[in-house]
C-alpha cells in the first residue's frame, strides 16, 4: 500500500498517473454534458 501510494504521488508530481487521467476524463465528461444540457 505504501509503495503504491508513493508511486502515485510521484506520478502526480510528474503530471501522469491514474489520478491525473481520471481528473482529465471527468473534466471531458462534464464539458460534454454541458454541451448537451439544453436538450433537456
Short mmCIF file of N, CA and C in Angstrom, two decimals:
data_model
loop_
_atom_site.label_atom_id
_atom_site.label_comp_id
_atom_site.label_asym_id
_atom_site.label_seq_id
_atom_site.Cartn_x
_atom_site.Cartn_y
_atom_site.Cartn_z
N UNK A 1 0.84 -1.19 0.00
CA UNK A 1 0.00 0.00 0.00
C UNK A 1 0.88 1.25 0.00
N UNK A 2 1.87 1.28 0.85
CA UNK A 2 2.75 2.45 0.94
C UNK A 2 3.49 2.66 -0.37
N UNK A 3 3.95 1.59 -0.97
CA UNK A 3 4.67 1.69 -2.24
C UNK A 3 3.77 2.22 -3.35
N UNK A 4 2.53 1.73 -3.41
CA UNK A 4 1.60 2.19 -4.44
C UNK A 4 1.27 3.67 -4.25
N UNK A 5 1.05 4.07 -3.01
CA UNK A 5 0.73 5.47 -2.74
C UNK A 5 1.90 6.37 -3.10
N UNK A 6 3.09 5.97 -2.75
CA UNK A 6 4.25 6.81 -3.05
C UNK A 6 4.49 6.89 -4.56
N UNK A 7 4.29 5.78 -5.27
CA UNK A 7 4.47 5.83 -6.73
C UNK A 7 3.39 6.69 -7.38
N UNK A 8 2.17 6.67 -6.86
CA UNK A 8 1.11 7.51 -7.40
C UNK A 8 1.41 8.98 -7.15
N UNK A 9 1.95 9.30 -5.98
CA UNK A 9 2.31 10.69 -5.69
C UNK A 9 3.42 11.18 -6.61
N UNK A 10 4.37 10.32 -6.90
CA UNK A 10 5.44 10.68 -7.83
C UNK A 10 4.87 10.90 -9.23
N UNK A 11 3.95 10.03 -9.65
CA UNK A 11 3.31 10.20 -10.96
C UNK A 11 2.53 11.50 -11.05
N UNK A 12 1.82 11.86 -9.99
CA UNK A 12 1.06 13.11 -9.97
C UNK A 12 2.01 14.29 -10.06
N UNK A 13 3.12 14.23 -9.39
CA UNK A 13 4.10 15.32 -9.45
C UNK A 13 4.65 15.47 -10.87
N UNK A 14 4.76 14.36 -11.59
CA UNK A 14 5.23 14.40 -12.97
C UNK A 14 4.13 14.79 -13.95
N UNK A 15 2.88 14.72 -13.51
CA UNK A 15 1.76 15.06 -14.39
C UNK A 15 1.21 13.86 -15.14
N UNK A 16 1.49 12.68 -14.65
CA UNK A 16 0.94 11.47 -15.27
C UNK A 16 0.33 10.62 -14.16
N UNK A 17 -0.15 9.46 -14.51
CA UNK A 17 -0.70 8.57 -13.49
C UNK A 17 -2.20 8.48 -13.57
N UNK A 18 -2.73 7.56 -12.79
CA UNK A 18 -4.16 7.27 -12.82
C UNK A 18 -5.00 8.44 -12.31
N UNK A 19 -4.54 9.13 -11.28
CA UNK A 19 -5.31 10.23 -10.71
C UNK A 19 -5.46 11.37 -11.71
N UNK A 20 -4.40 11.69 -12.42
CA UNK A 20 -4.45 12.75 -13.43
C UNK A 20 -5.36 12.34 -14.58
N UNK A 21 -5.24 11.08 -15.01
CA UNK A 21 -6.08 10.59 -16.09
C UNK A 21 -7.55 10.65 -15.70
N UNK A 22 -7.88 10.26 -14.48
CA UNK A 22 -9.27 10.26 -14.02
C UNK A 22 -9.80 11.70 -13.95
N UNK A 23 -8.97 12.63 -13.49
CA UNK A 23 -9.39 14.04 -13.42
C UNK A 23 -9.67 14.59 -14.81
N UNK A 24 -8.79 14.32 -15.77
CA UNK A 24 -8.99 14.81 -17.13
C UNK A 24 -10.22 14.18 -17.77
N UNK A 25 -10.44 12.89 -17.50
CA UNK A 25 -11.61 12.21 -18.04
C UNK A 25 -12.90 12.82 -17.48
N UNK A 26 -12.89 13.13 -16.19
CA UNK A 26 -14.06 13.74 -15.56
C UNK A 26 -14.32 15.12 -16.14
N UNK A 27 -13.28 15.89 -16.38
CA UNK A 27 -13.45 17.21 -16.97
C UNK A 27 -14.01 17.12 -18.39
N UNK A 28 -13.55 16.15 -19.16
CA UNK A 28 -14.09 15.97 -20.51
C UNK A 28 -15.57 15.60 -20.48
N UNK A 29 -15.94 14.74 -19.54
CA UNK A 29 -17.34 14.33 -19.43
C UNK A 29 -18.24 15.50 -19.03
N UNK A 30 -17.77 16.34 -18.10
CA UNK A 30 -18.60 17.48 -17.69
C UNK A 30 -18.75 18.48 -18.83
N UNK A 31 -17.71 18.69 -19.60
CA UNK A 31 -17.81 19.59 -20.75
C UNK A 31 -18.79 19.04 -21.78
N UNK A 32 -18.77 17.74 -22.02
CA UNK A 32 -19.70 17.12 -22.97
C UNK A 32 -21.13 17.24 -22.45
N UNK A 33 -21.33 17.07 -21.17
CA UNK A 33 -22.67 17.18 -20.60
C UNK A 33 -23.18 18.61 -20.68
N UNK A 34 -22.28 19.59 -20.51
CA UNK A 34 -22.69 20.99 -20.63
C UNK A 34 -23.15 21.30 -22.05
N UNK A 35 -22.50 20.69 -23.02
CA UNK A 35 -22.84 20.97 -24.41
C UNK A 35 -24.23 20.47 -24.76
N UNK A 36 -24.69 19.41 -24.10
CA UNK A 36 -25.99 18.84 -24.41
C UNK A 36 -27.05 19.13 -23.35
N UNK A 37 -26.76 19.98 -22.40
CA UNK A 37 -27.69 20.25 -21.31
C UNK A 37 -28.95 20.97 -21.79
N UNK A 38 -28.86 21.72 -22.87
CA UNK A 38 -30.02 22.48 -23.33
C UNK A 38 -31.08 21.60 -23.98
N UNK A 39 -30.80 20.33 -24.24
CA UNK A 39 -31.78 19.43 -24.84
C UNK A 39 -32.81 18.92 -23.84
N UNK A 40 -32.57 19.08 -22.55
CA UNK A 40 -33.49 18.54 -21.54
C UNK A 40 -34.69 19.40 -21.35
#
